[in-house]
Amino acid sequence: MVQSIEFTQIEMKVVEGLQIGNECLKKMHQVMSIEEVERILEETQEAVEYQRQIDELLAGSFTQEDEDAILEELNAITQEQIKLPEVPSEPLPTKEPEKVPIKARPKQVDLVAAS
């Protein structure tokens, strides 16, 4: 008998919770229509597309038209005759590294102590 009363009380609380939840849903549906949700989703999709375009620009990805235009410009530049400076034909002089006397080099202990 006690268990039956407790179970009935629990059932009543569950039904009461369902009623409150249902009322909340009805109020939310009044505030937010399907058209409003569709508008928000459309704006979100547009924002995602806009961000994707920005990402592509920053990442340096080009469309086929962009690549064709770039290659055309490169070909035009490389076809131009550019006067370059003369390149020396003599070999470059070699430079011997300076030899530092062993006494002038800092000791390992001095380096550790300095830091």
Short mmCIF file of C-alpha atoms in Angstrom, two decimals:
data_model
loop_
_atom_site.label_atom_id
_atom_site.label_comp_id
_atom_site.label_asym_id
_atom_site.label_seq_id
_atom_site.Cartn_x
_atom_site.Cartn_y
_atom_site.Cartn_z
CA MET A 1 0.00 0.00 0.00
CA VAL A 2 2.81 2.45 0.89
CA GLN A 3 4.61 1.57 -2.32
CA SER A 4 1.46 2.19 -4.32
CA ILE A 5 1.03 5.65 -2.76
CA GLU A 6 4.68 6.53 -3.41
CA PHE A 7 4.43 5.34 -7.01
CA THR A 8 1.25 7.39 -7.55
CA GLN A 9 3.00 10.49 -6.15
CA ILE A 10 5.90 9.94 -8.53
CA GLU A 11 3.48 9.52 -11.44
CA MET A 12 1.76 12.77 -10.51
CA LYS A 13 5.10 14.61 -10.46
CA VAL A 14 5.98 13.16 -13.86
CA VAL A 15 2.63 14.21 -15.34
CA GLU A 16 3.00 17.67 -13.78
CA GLY A 17 6.50 17.97 -15.26
CA LEU A 18 5.18 16.96 -18.68
CA GLN A 19 2.43 19.58 -18.47
CA ILE A 20 4.90 22.32 -17.54
CA GLY A 21 7.23 21.22 -20.34
CA ASN A 22 4.38 21.21 -22.84
CA GLU A 23 3.33 24.74 -21.79
CA CYS A 24 6.92 25.95 -22.18
CA LEU A 25 7.11 24.45 -25.66
CA LYS A 26 3.86 26.15 -26.65
CA LYS A 27 5.19 29.52 -25.43
CA MET A 28 8.46 28.98 -27.32
CA HIS A 29 6.54 28.12 -30.48
CA GLN A 30 4.55 31.34 -30.16
CA VAL A 31 7.76 33.35 -29.85
CA MET A 32 9.62 31.55 -32.62
CA SER A 33 7.81 30.73 -35.85
CA ILE A 34 8.97 28.33 -38.55
CA GLU A 35 9.63 31.30 -40.83
CA GLU A 36 11.87 32.84 -38.17
CA VAL A 37 13.85 29.60 -37.80
CA GLU A 38 14.20 29.32 -41.59
CA ARG A 39 15.42 32.93 -41.77
CA ILE A 40 17.99 32.30 -39.04
CA LEU A 41 19.21 29.13 -40.76
CA GLU A 42 19.49 30.97 -44.08
CA GLU A 43 21.48 33.80 -42.48
CA THR A 44 23.72 31.24 -40.82
CA GLN A 45 24.31 29.48 -44.15
CA GLU A 46 25.16 32.80 -45.81
CA ALA A 47 27.59 33.62 -43.00
CA VAL A 48 29.25 30.20 -43.34
CA GLU A 49 29.62 30.68 -47.11
CA TYR A 50 31.07 34.16 -46.61
CA GLN A 51 33.56 32.80 -44.07
CA ARG A 52 34.52 30.00 -46.46
CA GLN A 53 35.29 32.59 -49.15
CA ILE A 54 37.44 34.54 -46.70
CA ASP A 55 39.27 31.35 -45.70
CA GLU A 56 39.97 30.54 -49.35
CA LEU A 57 41.35 34.01 -49.97
CA LEU A 58 43.58 33.84 -46.92
CA ALA A 59 44.73 30.33 -47.74
CA GLY A 60 45.72 31.46 -51.22
CA SER A 61 43.49 29.06 -53.09
CA PHE A 62 42.53 30.40 -56.50
CA THR A 63 39.77 29.58 -58.91
CA GLN A 64 40.65 28.28 -62.36
CA GLU A 65 39.99 31.76 -63.78
CA ASP A 66 42.38 33.31 -61.23
CA GLU A 67 45.11 30.77 -62.06
CA ASP A 68 44.66 31.36 -65.80
CA ALA A 69 44.96 35.12 -65.29
CA ILE A 70 48.06 34.68 -63.13
CA LEU A 71 49.71 32.38 -65.69
CA GLU A 72 48.86 34.80 -68.50
CA GLU A 73 50.44 37.66 -66.56
CA LEU A 74 53.51 35.53 -65.80
CA ASN A 75 53.90 34.67 -69.49
CA ALA A 76 53.64 38.35 -70.40
CA ILE A 77 56.31 39.24 -67.85
CA THR A 78 58.68 36.47 -68.94
CA GLN A 79 58.33 37.45 -72.62
CA GLU A 80 59.64 40.94 -71.89
CA GLN A 81 63.34 41.51 -72.58
CA ILE A 82 64.84 42.62 -69.32
CA LYS A 83 68.39 43.98 -69.17
CA LEU A 84 70.18 42.16 -66.38
CA PRO A 85 73.56 43.16 -64.93
CA GLU A 86 76.69 41.38 -66.08
CA VAL A 87 77.70 38.33 -64.11
CA PRO A 88 81.39 38.16 -63.10
CA SER A 89 83.30 35.37 -64.81
CA GLU A 90 86.19 35.23 -62.33
CA PRO A 91 85.96 32.81 -59.43
CA LEU A 92 85.12 34.28 -56.07
CA PRO A 93 88.02 34.77 -53.66
CA THR A 94 88.24 32.27 -50.84
CA LYS A 95 88.54 33.56 -47.34
CA GLU A 96 90.37 31.58 -44.73
CA PRO A 97 88.72 31.58 -41.29
CA GLU A 98 90.67 33.40 -38.65
CA LYS A 99 92.40 31.22 -36.14
CA VAL A 100 91.78 32.36 -32.60
CA PRO A 101 94.53 31.43 -30.12
CA ILE A 102 93.46 28.89 -27.55
CA LYS A 103 94.21 31.29 -24.68
CA ALA A 104 91.82 33.91 -26.10
CA ARG A 105 88.89 31.50 -26.20
CA PRO A 106 86.63 31.59 -23.12
CA LYS A 107 86.75 28.50 -20.98
CA GLN A 108 83.67 26.32 -20.62
CA VAL A 109 83.62 27.09 -16.89
CA ASP A 110 83.62 30.84 -17.56
CA LEU A 111 80.64 30.47 -19.89
CA VAL A 112 78.63 28.56 -17.32
CA ALA A 113 79.42 31.06 -14.59
CA ALA A 114 78.45 34.01 -16.77
CA SER A 115 74.98 32.70 -17.41
#
